């Protein structure tokens, strides 16, 4: 069967992904090494994702703020594990002026900074410094802040949405009086992410704590959300860190308790990024292109008038009236009355993953009906509705699609997790090419033989099993 | 009379402004040279401003996208006027890794970039390059894109919100087939800004074209919006540029016409930034602190229960019920049931500029009334409402405040513009310290004597008078 995207997922998943992004007009590699340009359709998806996440963040009494892009090297250097984790991938600003030298524009040697800055790879340090001044007494706690910003981590092998030098994210930074509170908060934000990914992105997460080997640089505990892609690889979609007192000690975040004693505070940080878009696209899409859950679809419904030369205007007007009725119900609708051919329009919106495709031709117009196809189920779902019924039931139709998409991935994931009871069993599976996650006792992975498998098969520990932390999930990853 | 902010505007406008920002907890200077940290209350105002602007941008069929933070020097260099305008204030990225050298963390000499990047001061160049690939035929035009991002222009004398090295803005970039269309569009976006500033920020703008001397680096026409601050100085709050074919020729943005001919396109760019917040704060605030128009007030109403020891819980609950009723009407309300003293709460929210302050004590609770004070009019406006009437009329009360604030500034501005019919007259006014804008024939300013006045009094041409472009507005500026 001819598919809109070639190669298919089966043939070459990685090329399929690249071509999917082009076909849906989501983004492109920019001329800036490792950075991408997010095109309007991709950015519209991100805005919907961001707004849904922002609602949840605010409902947790977190306040948004905005901290500088640049971080003095000196700050960055204060937490040893942190600097070791990020120093190798920092963009460094060393000059504040350009000058024409020998006919070419260059950094002006006379405008060299005495102390260079790095572009934030994450903001624990600069926010830690601010909090050391803002937190004075127990009355100031908890202090919960978030920012939506761009960050930069130099990437040698960039991939659109999955790994880019610059990316957009939200980073939350909370401060508490006690470790009980900070740890509970790190877990609460982790749960918030899990709910968001399930209900907004229609993606079930494998959740749990990272093993010590895989923790964030400077954290006591890292709670992660791992998504299983269609090729069985893991994608880390978000993390929440209990930072203990690492940053409060490095930056002097202290508070005066109700007992008059000065104590170091306890901090957390938690983040999700435009990387989630990579997961969204790879989780749901098929060989005909993008498949979007209604919650984050820029257009939830596209109406395509199937016109003849003699009824173009009439059908376009008729379609736009139906479009307006749907908009009045809060639905995001596009009536594609452009002058392309109907099959071209059809394929355009299939590739872009619009959840519901509505066709209206002369027959439908006369009968007061619509032909509706669900993107997630394809041709088989083609149904005729009366126009009134469709408008009346649109909201529940979209809710059903959203729910069905989540359930479909849940079902698929079940087959993607293999239990193994020894390293030998794991090796056998890897050798024969079993795809997906492997669940194995954590203790079995703490030896040289496991490290050999890591090297050979490019696998890694994704997280401990939340339901039984004696077990760890192993997978190849993005 | 004691005021919440000292010194007063009259005594020292510039110190007053600085202290206003601290008193309202809006922002602070960061340890990063020239950059600020926007605190939660300041950022909440920006989010409201941004969302209102974004609505208008989208209703003009402009699509949001996201382009890289970094720009190759080579790109930047392609438009000569543009590079001359910005090269002196660029942050330059020269390395992509840090290394510990002699015990201190430094840019790794082995990770020096062969071609350095600059942090975008504005994105005409990188967007121009993309558009040269995206625009193919007349069918692709107009192409209208916008992004909400941070930009950086190194500042030697930073001032919170007015001039900071890093700032947040929206930058629109549109492409058209003809100069008629691009010029009309630059003017249309200019008008969009004027309407926004009047109806959202309650600030009337002096609008007109920049003189050739004051144009954007690389524009044929720059249309500006100038606001008159309370000390008579000008603040440039936004600009819209007709870029002619400067960037389309530098980057090769060409389209195939319906006639089969290849032509260079015509581009515009238009931007407003967090600088508008500086204007908002300096335009409306008084010696007791911030005064916010309801449209951009994070809390439009604050309810302060005036409690006694024996009725604290009862009054707090009663107040929160009223708060919920207002929230149900879409009003942003805070019930301040914190354990501070009532006068402290009062001053806190006066300084933060909440449009309506509602006091509820035992007497009011019994009588079913509220004592309401408008922030813009102060004590004199203190009025008793029945609770029902207040809730019923809240929306129109806020609309009235919004309108009154705009009108008050309009009235004040009238006295802030002085007509002068010669350079001598201008000099006399400047010598005697007349504050505000001066309107004079443009031709009178095209000579050395005017340049002497520019030097001596730090004045500049703000813009030509839109109603009579033979005249120009002159003022000191921020």
Coordinates of N, CA, C and O in Angstrom, one line a residue, chain A residues 72-203:
Chain A
X72 N 27.0 33.9 35.2 CA 28.5 34.1 35.4 C 29.1 32.7 35.7 O 28.6 31.9 36.4
X73 N 30.3 32.5 35.1 CA 30.9 31.2 35.2 C 31.1 30.9 36.7 O 31.0 29.7 37.1
X74 N 31.4 31.9 37.4 CA 31.7 31.8 38.9 C 30.5 31.1 39.6 O 30.7 30.3 40.5
X75 N 29.3 31.5 39.3 CA 28.0 30.9 39.9 C 28.0 29.4 39.5 O 27.7 28.6 40.4
X76 N 28.2 29.2 38.3 CA 28.0 27.9 37.7 C 29.0 26.9 38.4 O 28.7 25.7 38.6
X77 N 30.1 27.4 38.8 CA 31.2 26.7 39.4 C 30.9 26.3 40.9 O 31.7 25.5 41.4
X78 N 29.9 26.8 41.5 CA 29.7 26.6 42.9 C 29.3 25.2 43.3 O 29.4 24.8 44.5
X79 N 28.6 24.5 42.5 CA 28.1 23.2 42.8 C 28.9 22.2 42.0 O 28.7 22.1 40.7
X80 N 29.8 21.4 42.6 CA 30.8 20.6 41.8 C 30.2 19.6 40.9 O 30.6 19.5 39.7
X81 N 29.1 18.8 41.3 CA 28.5 17.8 40.4 C 27.9 18.5 39.3 O 27.9 18.0 38.1
X82 N 27.2 19.6 39.6 CA 26.5 20.4 38.6 C 27.4 20.8 37.4 O 27.1 20.6 36.3
X83 N 28.5 21.4 37.8 CA 29.5 21.9 36.8 C 30.0 20.8 36.0 O 30.2 20.9 34.8
X84 N 30.3 19.7 36.7 CA 30.9 18.5 36.0 C 29.9 18.0 34.9 O 30.2 17.6 33.9
X85 N 28.6 18.1 35.3 CA 27.5 17.6 34.4 C 27.3 18.5 33.2 O 26.9 18.0 32.1
X86 N 27.6 19.8 33.3 CA 27.2 20.7 32.2 C 28.4 21.4 31.5 O 28.2 21.9 30.4
X87 N 29.6 21.4 32.1 CA 30.7 22.2 31.6 C 31.0 21.9 30.1 O 31.5 22.7 29.3
X88 N 30.8 20.6 29.8 CA 31.2 20.1 28.5 C 30.3 20.5 27.3 O 30.6 20.2 26.2
X89 N 29.2 21.2 27.7 CA 28.3 21.5 26.6 C 27.7 22.9 26.7 O 26.6 23.1 26.3
X90 N 28.6 23.8 27.1 CA 28.2 25.2 27.3 C 28.5 26.1 26.2 O 29.7 26.1 25.8
X91 N 27.6 27.0 25.8 CA 27.9 28.1 24.9 C 28.5 29.2 25.7 O 27.8 29.6 26.7
X92 N 29.7 29.7 25.4 CA 30.3 30.7 26.2 C 30.4 32.1 25.5 O 30.8 32.2 24.4
X93 N 29.9 33.1 26.2 CA 30.0 34.5 25.7 C 31.2 35.1 26.2 O 31.4 35.2 27.4
X94 N 32.1 35.6 25.3 CA 33.4 36.1 25.8 C 33.6 37.6 25.4 O 34.5 38.3 25.9
X95 N 32.7 38.1 24.4 CA 32.9 39.5 24.0 C 31.6 40.2 23.9 O 30.6 39.6 23.7
X96 N 31.6 41.5 24.0 CA 30.4 42.3 23.9 C 30.3 43.3 22.7 O 29.5 44.2 22.7
X97 N 31.1 43.0 21.7 CA 31.2 43.9 20.6 C 31.8 43.2 19.4 O 32.7 42.4 19.6
X98 N 31.4 43.6 18.2 CA 32.0 43.1 17.0 C 32.8 44.3 16.4 O 32.5 45.4 16.6
X99 N 33.8 43.9 15.6 CA 34.6 44.9 14.9 C 35.1 44.4 13.6 O 35.3 43.2 13.4
X100 N 35.2 45.3 12.6 CA 35.6 44.9 11.3 C 37.2 44.8 11.4 O 37.8 45.8 11.6
X101 N 37.7 43.6 11.2 CA 39.2 43.5 11.2 C 39.6 42.8 10.0 O 39.1 41.7 9.6
X102 N 40.5 43.4 9.2 CA 41.0 42.9 7.9 C 39.8 42.5 7.0 O 39.8 41.4 6.5
X103 N 38.8 43.4 7.0 CA 37.6 43.1 6.1 C 36.7 42.1 6.6 O 35.7 41.7 5.8
X104 N 36.8 41.5 7.8 CA 35.8 40.6 8.2 C 35.4 40.9 9.7 O 36.2 41.4 10.5
X105 N 34.1 40.7 9.9 CA 33.5 41.1 11.2 C 34.0 40.0 12.3 O 33.7 38.9 12.1
X106 N 34.6 40.5 13.3 CA 35.1 39.6 14.3 C 34.8 40.1 15.8 O 34.6 41.3 15.9
X107 N 34.9 39.3 16.8 CA 34.8 39.7 18.1 C 35.9 40.8 18.4 O 37.0 40.6 18.0
X108 N 35.5 41.9 18.9 CA 36.5 43.0 19.2 C 37.4 42.7 20.3 O 36.9 42.6 21.5
X109 N 38.7 42.5 20.1 CA 39.6 42.1 21.2 C 39.5 43.1 22.4 O 39.8 42.8 23.5
X110 N 39.2 44.4 22.1 CA 39.1 45.4 23.2 C 37.8 45.3 23.9 O 37.6 46.0 24.9
X111 N 36.9 44.4 23.5 CA 35.6 44.3 24.2 C 35.5 42.8 24.7 O 34.5 42.2 24.7
X112 N 36.6 42.3 25.2 CA 36.6 41.0 25.8 C 36.2 41.1 27.3 O 36.5 42.0 28.0
X113 N 35.3 40.2 27.7 CA 34.7 40.3 29.0 C 35.8 39.7 30.0 O 36.4 38.7 29.7
X114 N 36.0 40.4 31.1 CA 36.9 39.9 32.1 C 36.4 38.6 32.7 O 37.2 37.7 33.0
X115 N 35.1 38.5 32.9 CA 34.6 37.2 33.3 C 33.5 36.8 32.3 O 32.5 37.4 32.1
X116 N 33.8 35.7 31.5 CA 32.9 35.3 30.5 C 31.6 34.8 31.1 O 31.5 34.5 32.3
X117 N 30.5 34.7 30.3 CA 29.3 34.2 30.8 C 29.0 32.9 30.0 O 29.4 32.8 28.9
X118 N 28.1 32.0 30.6 CA 27.6 31.0 29.8 C 26.1 31.2 29.5 O 25.5 31.9 30.3
X119 N 25.6 30.7 28.4 CA 24.2 30.7 28.2 C 23.6 29.6 29.0 O 24.1 28.5 29.0
X120 N 22.6 29.9 29.8 CA 22.1 28.9 30.8 C 21.8 27.5 30.1 O 21.1 27.5 29.1
X121 N 22.4 26.5 30.7 CA 21.9 25.1 30.3 C 20.7 24.7 31.1 O 20.0 23.8 30.8
X122 N 20.5 25.4 32.3 CA 19.5 25.2 33.3 C 19.8 26.3 34.3 O 20.9 26.8 34.3
X123 N 18.9 26.6 35.2 CA 19.0 27.8 36.0 C 19.1 27.7 37.5 O 19.0 28.6 38.2
X124 N 19.5 26.4 37.9 CA 19.6 26.3 39.4 C 20.5 27.3 40.0 O 20.2 27.8 41.1
X125 N 21.6 27.6 39.3 CA 22.6 28.4 40.0 C 22.1 29.9 40.1 O 22.2 30.5 41.2
X126 N 21.7 30.5 39.0 CA 21.3 31.9 39.0 C 20.0 32.1 39.9 O 19.9 33.1 40.6
X127 N 19.1 31.1 39.9 CA 17.9 31.2 40.7 C 18.3 30.9 42.2 O 17.8 31.6 43.1
X128 N 19.3 30.0 42.4 CA 19.8 29.8 43.8 C 20.3 31.1 44.4 O 20.0 31.4 45.5
X129 N 21.1 31.8 43.6 CA 21.7 33.1 44.1 C 20.5 34.1 44.5 O 20.6 34.7 45.5
X130 N 19.5 34.2 43.6 CA 18.4 35.1 43.9 C 17.6 34.6 45.2 O 17.3 35.4 46.1
X131 N 17.4 33.3 45.3 CA 16.7 32.8 46.4 C 17.4 33.0 47.7 O 16.8 33.2 48.8
X132 N 18.7 33.0 47.6 CA 19.5 33.3 48.9 C 19.2 34.7 49.4 O 19.4 34.9 50.6
X133 N 18.8 35.6 48.5 CA 18.5 36.9 49.0 C 17.0 37.1 49.3 O 16.6 37.8 50.2
X134 N 16.2 36.3 48.6 CA 14.7 36.4 48.7 C 14.1 35.7 49.9 O 13.1 36.1 50.5
X135 N 14.8 34.6 50.2 CA 14.3 33.8 51.4 C 14.9 34.3 52.6 O 16.2 34.3 52.8
X136 N 14.1 34.8 53.6 CA 14.7 35.2 54.8 C 14.2 34.4 56.0 O 15.0 33.9 56.8
X137 N 12.9 34.2 56.1 CA 12.3 33.5 57.2 C 11.4 32.4 56.8 O 11.0 32.3 55.6
X138 N 11.0 31.6 57.7 CA 10.1 30.5 57.4 C 8.8 31.0 56.8 O 8.1 30.3 56.1
X139 N 8.5 32.3 57.0 CA 7.3 32.8 56.5 C 7.4 33.0 54.9 O 6.4 33.0 54.3
X140 N 8.6 33.0 54.4 CA 8.8 33.1 53.0 C 8.6 31.8 52.3 O 8.7 31.7 51.0
X141 N 8.5 30.7 53.1 CA 8.5 29.4 52.5 C 7.1 28.7 52.6 O 6.4 29.0 53.5
X142 N 6.8 27.8 51.7 CA 7.6 27.5 50.5 C 7.6 28.6 49.5 O 6.6 29.4 49.4
X143 N 8.7 28.7 48.7 CA 8.7 29.7 47.6 C 8.8 28.8 46.3 O 9.7 28.0 46.2
X144 N 7.8 29.0 45.5 CA 7.7 28.2 44.3 C 7.7 29.0 43.0 O 6.8 29.8 42.8
X145 N 8.8 28.9 42.2 CA 8.9 29.7 41.0 C 9.1 28.8 39.8 O 9.7 27.7 39.8
X146 N 8.6 29.4 38.6 CA 8.8 28.7 37.4 C 9.2 29.7 36.3 O 8.8 30.8 36.4
X147 N 9.9 29.3 35.3 CA 10.1 30.1 34.1 C 10.0 29.3 32.8 O 10.4 28.2 32.8
X148 N 9.4 29.9 31.8 CA 9.3 29.4 30.4 C 10.4 30.1 29.6 O 10.2 31.3 29.3
X149 N 11.5 29.4 29.3 CA 12.6 30.0 28.6 C 13.3 29.1 27.7 O 13.0 27.9 27.6
X150 N 14.2 29.7 26.9 CA 15.1 28.9 26.1 C 16.4 28.6 26.9 O 16.9 29.4 27.6
X151 N 16.9 27.4 26.7 CA 18.2 27.1 27.3 C 19.1 26.5 26.2 O 18.6 26.2 25.1
X152 N 20.4 26.3 26.5 CA 21.3 25.8 25.5 C 22.3 24.8 26.0 O 23.0 25.1 27.0
X153 N 22.4 23.7 25.4 CA 23.4 22.7 25.7 C 24.0 22.2 24.4 O 23.2 21.6 23.6
X154 N 25.2 22.5 24.2 CA 25.8 22.2 22.9 C 25.7 20.7 22.5 O 25.9 19.8 23.3
X155 N 25.2 20.5 21.3 CA 24.9 19.1 20.9 C 25.8 18.7 19.7 O 25.8 19.5 18.7
X156 N 26.4 17.6 19.8 CA 27.2 17.2 18.6 C 26.4 16.4 17.6 O 26.7 16.4 16.4
X157 N 25.4 15.7 18.1 CA 24.5 14.9 17.2 C 23.1 15.3 17.3 O 22.3 14.6 17.9
X158 N 22.7 16.5 16.9 CA 21.4 17.0 17.1 C 20.3 16.3 16.3 O 20.6 15.7 15.2
X159 N 19.1 16.2 16.8 CA 17.9 15.6 16.1 C 16.7 16.4 16.5 O 16.4 16.7 17.6
X160 N 16.0 16.8 15.4 CA 14.8 17.7 15.6 C 14.0 17.3 16.8 O 13.5 16.2 16.9
X161 N 13.7 18.3 17.7 CA 12.9 18.1 18.9 C 13.5 17.2 20.0 O 13.2 17.4 21.1
X162 N 14.3 16.2 19.6 CA 14.8 15.2 20.5 C 16.0 15.7 21.2 O 16.2 15.6 22.4
X163 N 16.9 16.3 20.5 CA 18.2 16.8 21.0 C 18.6 17.9 20.1 O 19.0 17.7 19.0
X164 N 18.4 19.2 20.6 CA 18.9 20.3 19.9 C 19.7 21.2 20.9 O 19.4 21.2 22.1
X165 N 20.6 22.0 20.3 CA 21.5 22.8 21.2 C 20.6 23.8 22.0 O 20.7 23.9 23.2
X166 N 19.7 24.5 21.3 CA 18.8 25.4 22.0 C 17.4 24.6 22.1 O 17.0 24.0 21.1
X167 N 16.8 24.7 23.2 CA 15.4 24.2 23.3 C 14.6 25.0 24.3 O 15.1 25.8 25.1
X168 N 13.3 24.9 24.1 CA 12.4 25.7 25.0 C 11.9 24.8 26.1 O 11.6 23.6 25.8
X169 N 11.8 25.3 27.3 CA 11.3 24.5 28.4 C 10.7 25.3 29.5 O 10.7 26.6 29.4
X170 N 10.1 24.7 30.4 CA 9.7 25.3 31.7 C 10.6 24.7 32.7 O 10.9 23.4 32.7
X171 N 11.2 25.5 33.6 CA 11.9 25.0 34.7 C 11.4 25.6 36.0 O 11.3 26.8 36.2
X172 N 10.9 24.6 36.9 CA 10.4 25.1 38.2 C 11.5 24.9 39.2 O 12.3 24.0 39.2
X173 N 11.5 25.8 40.2 CA 12.5 25.8 41.3 C 11.7 26.2 42.6 O 11.3 27.3 42.7
X174 N 11.6 25.2 43.4 CA 10.9 25.4 44.7 C 11.8 25.3 45.9 O 12.8 24.5 45.8
X175 N 11.5 26.0 46.9 CA 12.3 26.0 48.2 C 11.4 25.7 49.4 O 10.3 26.3 49.5
X176 N 11.9 24.8 50.2 CA 11.1 24.4 51.4 C 11.9 24.5 52.7 O 13.2 24.5 52.6
X177 N 11.2 24.4 53.8 CA 11.9 24.4 55.1 C 12.4 23.1 55.5 O 13.4 23.0 56.2
X178 N 11.8 22.0 55.0 CA 12.2 20.7 55.5 C 12.4 19.7 54.3 O 11.8 20.0 53.2
X179 N 13.1 18.7 54.5 CA 13.3 17.7 53.5 C 12.0 16.9 53.2 O 11.8 16.6 52.0
X180 N 11.2 16.7 54.2 CA 9.9 16.0 54.0 C 9.1 16.8 52.9 O 8.6 16.2 52.0
X181 N 9.1 18.1 53.1 CA 8.3 18.9 52.2 C 8.9 18.9 50.8 O 8.2 18.8 49.8
X182 N 10.2 19.1 50.7 CA 10.8 19.2 49.4 C 10.7 17.8 48.6 O 10.4 17.8 47.4
X183 N 10.9 16.7 49.3 CA 10.8 15.5 48.6 C 9.4 15.2 48.2 O 9.1 14.7 47.1
X184 N 8.4 15.5 49.1 CA 7.0 15.4 48.7 C 6.7 16.2 47.5 O 5.9 15.8 46.6
X185 N 7.3 17.4 47.4 CA 7.0 18.3 46.3 C 7.6 17.8 45.0 O 6.9 17.8 43.9
X186 N 8.8 17.3 45.1 CA 9.4 16.7 43.9 C 8.6 15.6 43.3 O 8.3 15.4 42.1
X187 N 8.0 14.8 44.2 CA 7.1 13.7 43.8 C 5.8 14.2 43.3 O 5.2 13.6 42.3
X188 N 5.3 15.3 43.9 CA 4.0 15.9 43.4 C 4.1 16.4 42.0 O 3.2 16.2 41.2
X189 N 5.2 17.1 41.7 CA 5.4 17.6 40.4 C 5.6 16.5 39.4 O 5.1 16.6 38.3
X190 N 6.2 15.4 39.8 CA 6.4 14.2 39.0 C 5.0 13.7 38.6 O 4.7 13.4 37.5
X191 N 4.1 13.6 39.6 CA 2.8 13.1 39.4 C 2.0 14.1 38.5 O 1.2 13.7 37.6
X192 N 2.2 15.4 38.7 CA 1.5 16.4 37.8 C 1.9 16.1 36.3 O 1.1 16.2 35.4
X193 N 3.2 15.9 36.1 CA 3.7 15.6 34.8 C 3.0 14.4 34.2 O 2.6 14.3 33.0
X194 N 2.9 13.3 35.1 CA 2.3 12.1 34.6 C 0.9 12.3 34.1 O 0.5 11.8 33.1
X195 N 0.1 13.0 34.9 CA -1.3 13.3 34.6 C -1.3 14.1 33.3 O -2.2 13.8 32.4
X196 N -0.5 15.1 33.2 CA -0.5 16.0 32.0 C -0.2 15.1 30.7 O -0.9 15.2 29.7
X197 N 0.8 14.3 30.8 CA 1.2 13.5 29.6 C 0.1 12.5 29.2 O -0.1 12.4 28.1
X198 N -0.5 12.0 30.2 CA -1.6 11.0 29.9 C -2.8 11.8 29.3 O -3.3 11.5 28.3
X199 N -3.3 12.9 30.0 CA -4.5 13.5 29.6 C -4.4 14.6 28.5 O -5.4 14.8 27.9
X200 N -3.2 15.1 28.4 CA -3.1 16.1 27.3 C -2.4 15.5 26.1 O -2.9 15.7 25.0
X201 N -1.3 14.8 26.3 CA -0.5 14.3 25.2 C -1.0 12.8 24.8 O -0.6 12.3 23.8
X202 N -1.9 12.3 25.6 CA -2.3 10.9 25.4 C -1.2 9.9 25.4 O -1.1 8.9 24.6
X203 N -0.2 10.1 26.3 CA 0.9 9.3 26.4 C 1.1 8.8 27.8 O 1.2 9.5 28.8

